[in-house]
Each structure stands twice: as structure tokens, then as C-alpha cells.
Coordinates of C-alpha atoms in Angstrom, one line a residue:
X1 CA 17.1 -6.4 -34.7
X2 CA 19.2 -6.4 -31.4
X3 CA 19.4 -2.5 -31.3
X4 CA 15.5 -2.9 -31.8
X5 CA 15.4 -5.3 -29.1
X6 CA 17.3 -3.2 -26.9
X7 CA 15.8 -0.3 -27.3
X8 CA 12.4 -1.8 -26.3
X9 CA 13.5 -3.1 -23.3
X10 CA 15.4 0.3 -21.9
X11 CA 11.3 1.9 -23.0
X12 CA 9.6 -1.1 -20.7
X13 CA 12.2 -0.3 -17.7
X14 CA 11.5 3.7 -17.9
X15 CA 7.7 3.2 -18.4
X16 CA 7.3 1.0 -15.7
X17 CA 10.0 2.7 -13.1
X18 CA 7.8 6.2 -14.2
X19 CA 4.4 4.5 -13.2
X20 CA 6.0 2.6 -10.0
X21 CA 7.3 5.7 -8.7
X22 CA 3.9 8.2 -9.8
X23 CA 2.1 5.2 -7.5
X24 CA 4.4 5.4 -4.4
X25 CA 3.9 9.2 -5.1
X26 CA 0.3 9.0 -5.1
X27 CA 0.4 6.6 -2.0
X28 CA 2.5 9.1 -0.1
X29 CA 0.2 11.8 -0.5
X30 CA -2.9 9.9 0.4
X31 CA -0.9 9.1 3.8
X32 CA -0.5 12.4 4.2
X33 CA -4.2 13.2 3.5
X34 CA -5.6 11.1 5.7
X35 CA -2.9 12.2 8.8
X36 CA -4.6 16.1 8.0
X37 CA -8.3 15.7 6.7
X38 CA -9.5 16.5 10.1
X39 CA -7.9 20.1 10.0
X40 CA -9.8 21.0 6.6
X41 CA -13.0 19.9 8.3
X42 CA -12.9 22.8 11.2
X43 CA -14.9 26.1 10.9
X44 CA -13.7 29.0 11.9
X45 CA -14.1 28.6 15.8
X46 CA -12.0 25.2 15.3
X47 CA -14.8 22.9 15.8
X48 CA -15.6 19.9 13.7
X49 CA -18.0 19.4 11.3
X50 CA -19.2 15.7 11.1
X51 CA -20.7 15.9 7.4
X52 CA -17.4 17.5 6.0
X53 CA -15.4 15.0 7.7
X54 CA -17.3 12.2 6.3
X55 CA -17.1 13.7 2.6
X56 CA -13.6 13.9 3.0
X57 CA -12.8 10.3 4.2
X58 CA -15.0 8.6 2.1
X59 CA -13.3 10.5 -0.8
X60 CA -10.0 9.4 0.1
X61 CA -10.8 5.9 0.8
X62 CA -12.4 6.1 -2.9
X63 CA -8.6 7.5 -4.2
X64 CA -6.8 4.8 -2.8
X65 CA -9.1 2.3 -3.8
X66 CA -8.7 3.3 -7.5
X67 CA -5.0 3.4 -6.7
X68 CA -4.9 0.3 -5.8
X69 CA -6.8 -0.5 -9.0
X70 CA -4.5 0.9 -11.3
X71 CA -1.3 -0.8 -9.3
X72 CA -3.3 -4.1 -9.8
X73 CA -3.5 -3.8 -12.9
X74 CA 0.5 -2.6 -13.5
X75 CA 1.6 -5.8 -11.7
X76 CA -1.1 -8.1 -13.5
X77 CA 0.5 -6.8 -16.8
X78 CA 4.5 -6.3 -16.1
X79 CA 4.8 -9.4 -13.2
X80 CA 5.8 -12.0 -15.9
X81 CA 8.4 -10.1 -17.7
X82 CA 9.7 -8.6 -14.2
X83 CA 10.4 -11.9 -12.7
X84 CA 12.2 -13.2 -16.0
X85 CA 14.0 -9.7 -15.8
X86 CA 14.9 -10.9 -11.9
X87 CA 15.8 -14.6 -12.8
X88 CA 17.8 -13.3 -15.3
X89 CA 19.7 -10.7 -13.4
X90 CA 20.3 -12.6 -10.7
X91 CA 22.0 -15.4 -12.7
X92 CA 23.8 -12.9 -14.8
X93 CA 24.7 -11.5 -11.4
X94 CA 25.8 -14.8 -9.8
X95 CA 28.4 -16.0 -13.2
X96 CA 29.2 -12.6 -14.6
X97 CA 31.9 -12.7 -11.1
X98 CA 33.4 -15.6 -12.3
X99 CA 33.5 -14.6 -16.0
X100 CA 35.7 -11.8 -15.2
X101 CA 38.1 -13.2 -13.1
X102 CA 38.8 -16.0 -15.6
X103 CA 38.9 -14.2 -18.4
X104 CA 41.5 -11.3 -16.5
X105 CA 43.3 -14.1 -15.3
X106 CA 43.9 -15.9 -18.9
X107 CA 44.6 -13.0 -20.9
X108 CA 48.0 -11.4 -19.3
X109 CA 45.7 -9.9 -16.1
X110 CA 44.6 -7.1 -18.0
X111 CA 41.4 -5.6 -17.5
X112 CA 41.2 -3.9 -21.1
X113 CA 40.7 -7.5 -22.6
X114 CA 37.5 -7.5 -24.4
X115 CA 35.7 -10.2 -22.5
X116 CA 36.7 -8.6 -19.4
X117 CA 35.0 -5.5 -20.4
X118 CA 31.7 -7.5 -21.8
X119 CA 31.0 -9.5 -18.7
X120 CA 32.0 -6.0 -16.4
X121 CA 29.5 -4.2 -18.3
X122 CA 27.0 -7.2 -18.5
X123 CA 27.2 -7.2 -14.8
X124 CA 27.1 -3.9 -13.9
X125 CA 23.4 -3.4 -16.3
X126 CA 21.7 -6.3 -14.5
X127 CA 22.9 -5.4 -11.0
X128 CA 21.6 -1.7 -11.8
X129 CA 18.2 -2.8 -13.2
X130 CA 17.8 -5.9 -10.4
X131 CA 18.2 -3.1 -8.0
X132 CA 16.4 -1.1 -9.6
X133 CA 13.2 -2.9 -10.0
X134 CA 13.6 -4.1 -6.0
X135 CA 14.2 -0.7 -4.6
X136 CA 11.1 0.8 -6.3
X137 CA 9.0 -2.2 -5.5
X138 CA 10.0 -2.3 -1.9
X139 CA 9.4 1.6 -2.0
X140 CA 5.6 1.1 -3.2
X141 CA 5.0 -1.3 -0.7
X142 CA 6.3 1.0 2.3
X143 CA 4.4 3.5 1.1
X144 CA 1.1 1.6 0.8
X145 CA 2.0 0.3 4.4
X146 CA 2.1 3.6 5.0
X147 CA -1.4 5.1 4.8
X148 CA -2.8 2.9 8.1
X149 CA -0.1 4.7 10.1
X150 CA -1.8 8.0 8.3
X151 CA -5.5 6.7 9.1
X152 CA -4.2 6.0 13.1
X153 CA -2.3 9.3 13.2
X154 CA -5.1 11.9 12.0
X155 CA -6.1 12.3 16.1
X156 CA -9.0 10.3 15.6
X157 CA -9.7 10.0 19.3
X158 CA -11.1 13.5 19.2
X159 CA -13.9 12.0 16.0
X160 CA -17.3 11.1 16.2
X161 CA -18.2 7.1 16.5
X162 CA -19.5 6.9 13.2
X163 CA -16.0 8.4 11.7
X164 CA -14.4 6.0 13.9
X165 CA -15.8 3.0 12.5
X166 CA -15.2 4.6 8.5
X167 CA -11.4 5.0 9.7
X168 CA -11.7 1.3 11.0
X169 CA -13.3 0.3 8.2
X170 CA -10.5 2.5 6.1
X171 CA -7.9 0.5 7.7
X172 CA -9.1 -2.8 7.1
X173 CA -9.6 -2.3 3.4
X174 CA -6.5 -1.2 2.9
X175 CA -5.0 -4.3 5.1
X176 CA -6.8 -6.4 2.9
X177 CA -5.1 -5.0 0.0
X178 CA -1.9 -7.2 0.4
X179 CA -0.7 -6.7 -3.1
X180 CA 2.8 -7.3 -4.0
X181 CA 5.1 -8.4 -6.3
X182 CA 6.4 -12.0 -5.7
X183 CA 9.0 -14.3 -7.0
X184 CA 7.1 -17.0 -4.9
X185 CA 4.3 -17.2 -2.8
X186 CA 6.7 -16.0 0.4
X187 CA 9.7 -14.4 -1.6
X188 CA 9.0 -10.3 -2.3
X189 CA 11.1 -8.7 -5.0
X190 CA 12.8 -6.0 -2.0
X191 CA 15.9 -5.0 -1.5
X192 CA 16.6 -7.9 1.5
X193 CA 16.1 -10.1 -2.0
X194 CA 18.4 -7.8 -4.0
X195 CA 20.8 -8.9 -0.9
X196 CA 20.7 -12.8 -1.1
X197 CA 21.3 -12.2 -4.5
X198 CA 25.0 -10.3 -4.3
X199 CA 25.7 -13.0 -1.0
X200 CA 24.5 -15.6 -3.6
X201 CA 27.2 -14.7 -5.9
X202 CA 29.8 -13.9 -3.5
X203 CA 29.2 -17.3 -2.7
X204 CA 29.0 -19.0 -5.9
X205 CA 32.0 -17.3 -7.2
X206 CA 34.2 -18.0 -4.6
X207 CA 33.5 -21.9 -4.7
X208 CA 33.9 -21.8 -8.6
X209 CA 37.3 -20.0 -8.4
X210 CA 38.5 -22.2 -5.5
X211 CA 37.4 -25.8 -7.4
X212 CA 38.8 -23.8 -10.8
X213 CA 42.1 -22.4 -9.4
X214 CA 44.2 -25.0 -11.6
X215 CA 42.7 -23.7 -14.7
X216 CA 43.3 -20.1 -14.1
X217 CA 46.5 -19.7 -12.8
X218 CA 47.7 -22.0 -16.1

């Protein structure tokens, strides 16, 4: 029943990283649209053509609306079991510290202790997967950021006022779609997260082994 459990979990983590990083994908390459639609709307003589420009942006603003859809609906459906995978990590990552050192301290100092190895490989999954899930979070969120620094550099100076005001409006949709994953209303899962978490148990293990130093040097 563990292997079972196991197994499902390691299938959640690569179907979710897969879909997170397809969507950063899918976000890079709309940044990238928008920065060169203008160039497929020139004719031969390099001028621009005002209804092909307008077919391309609106079709655009449609894909990364229906991006934005789909990610919407990935973090409506993984948020609860990420954040238990984050508090979980994070506490594993905070004791696991201590763990070790006590249990290399009362068994001879020898690392090939069996506890030893447990909590060392205990530690070393949920520090991979808890940076894991912030890297690729934080990397979907730069790269949605990213597509209002596409719309502003496509040389829209040189556009009609009409395309002007659909970049504008481009830009404020996609300002207005301010999803991300949260631990709390303020706290992002990112890598500066992923951070307070190792300086948490730097921390946390240091005052344990300092307020436990009678009982492991016994």
C-alpha cells in the first residue's frame, strides 16, 4: 500500500512539473509573439497593414487568455495538495538537520547508521521537491510577467491609435490577471520562500543542537 502510495505521488509531481513547465513554455512564446506580430503584418514594401495587425493581436490576446484559463484551473485543482506538499517539506526540512546530527552523534559518528541514512535521504527528497515546486512556480510567474514587457517592446510607437489602445487594453488584462500560487495571502511559493526555508532550519537546528549538546555528546 506504501509502494502504491508512493508511486502516486512521484505521477502527481511529474504531471504537474510537465503542465507547469508546457505553461511557462506557452507564456514565453506568447512574449515573444507579441514583441514580433508587427513584422508579419508588413507587405512587401514594409508598410503596415492595420487589419492584419488587428487580427493578429486580438488573436494573441485570445491565446493568453485561454492560457490563463487552463493555469487557473491547474492551480484551483493542485493548490491544496501543493501547499501540504510545502508545509510538509519545509518541516521535514527544518528537523531532518537535527535528526542526523543526533543520530551520527549517538551511534559511534558513523554516517552508515541506518537512521542516519533515513533522515539524509528524507531530507534530501523534500528539499529536491520543495525546490522543485518553487522554482517552476516562480518560473511561470516571470514568464507571465513577461508578456507586458513583450506588448511595450513590439515598437508600438510606430502603430495606429486604435492598435494602441488594443495593446493598452492587452496590457491591462493581462495585469489584471495576478494569479499565483500562495501559501498566504502575501507569501508566494518562489524561490526567496525556498530560502527562508533552508535559513529557517539553519536556524532551528543550531538552537536545538546548542540547548541538546548534553544529550549528544553522552
Amino acid at each position: 500500500m506504501v509502494w502504491y502510495s508512493a508511486y502516486g505521488l512521484v505521477v502527481f509531481d511529474l504531471f504537474i512539473v510537465a503542465l507547469l513547465q508546457l505553461l511557462a513554455t506557452h507564456y514565453e512564446i506568447i512574449s515573444s509573439t507579441y514583441e514580433n506580430f508587427k513584422y508579419k503584418a508588413e507587405n512587401k514594401d514594409g508598410k503596415l497593414r492595420k487589419e492584419e495587425i488587428q487580427k493578429e493581436l486580438v488573436s494573441i490576446i485570445v491565446d493568453c487568455q485561454t492560457i490563463y484559463k487552463k493555469l487557473e484551473t491547474l492551480y484551483g485543482i493542485s493548490r491544496p495538495i501543493v501547499l501540504v506538499y510545502m508545509v510538509g517539506d519545509a518541516i521535514g526540512m527544518i528537523t531532518m538537520p537535527f535528526l542526523i546530527v543526533m543520530s551520527y552523534m549517538q551511534n559511534g559518528s558513523s554516517i552508515f547508521n541506518t537512521n542516519v541514512m533515513a533522515f539524509s535521504w528524507t531530507l534530501f527528497v523534500v528539499g529536491i521537491q520543495s525546490y522543485m515546486y518553487c522554482s517552476l512556480l516562480q518560473n511561470v510567474n516571470e514568464r507571465k510577467e513577461d508578456v507586458n514587457f513583450g506588448l511595450y517592446g513590439c515598437d508600438w510607437t510606430l502603430l495606429d491609435i486604435e492598435i494602441k489602445k488594443l495593446i493598452l487594453l492587452a496590457m491591462r488584462i493581462n495585469s489584471s490577471n495576478n494569479l499565483k500560487m500562495k501559501v498566504t495571502s502575501t507569501k508566494l511559493i518562489d524561490l526567496p520562500m525556498f530560502a527562508s526555508i533552508v535559513r529557517s532550519s539553519y536556524s532551528v537546528t543550531s538552537v536545538l543542537i546548542n540547548s541538546n549538546i548534553h544529550k549528544i555528546t553522552k
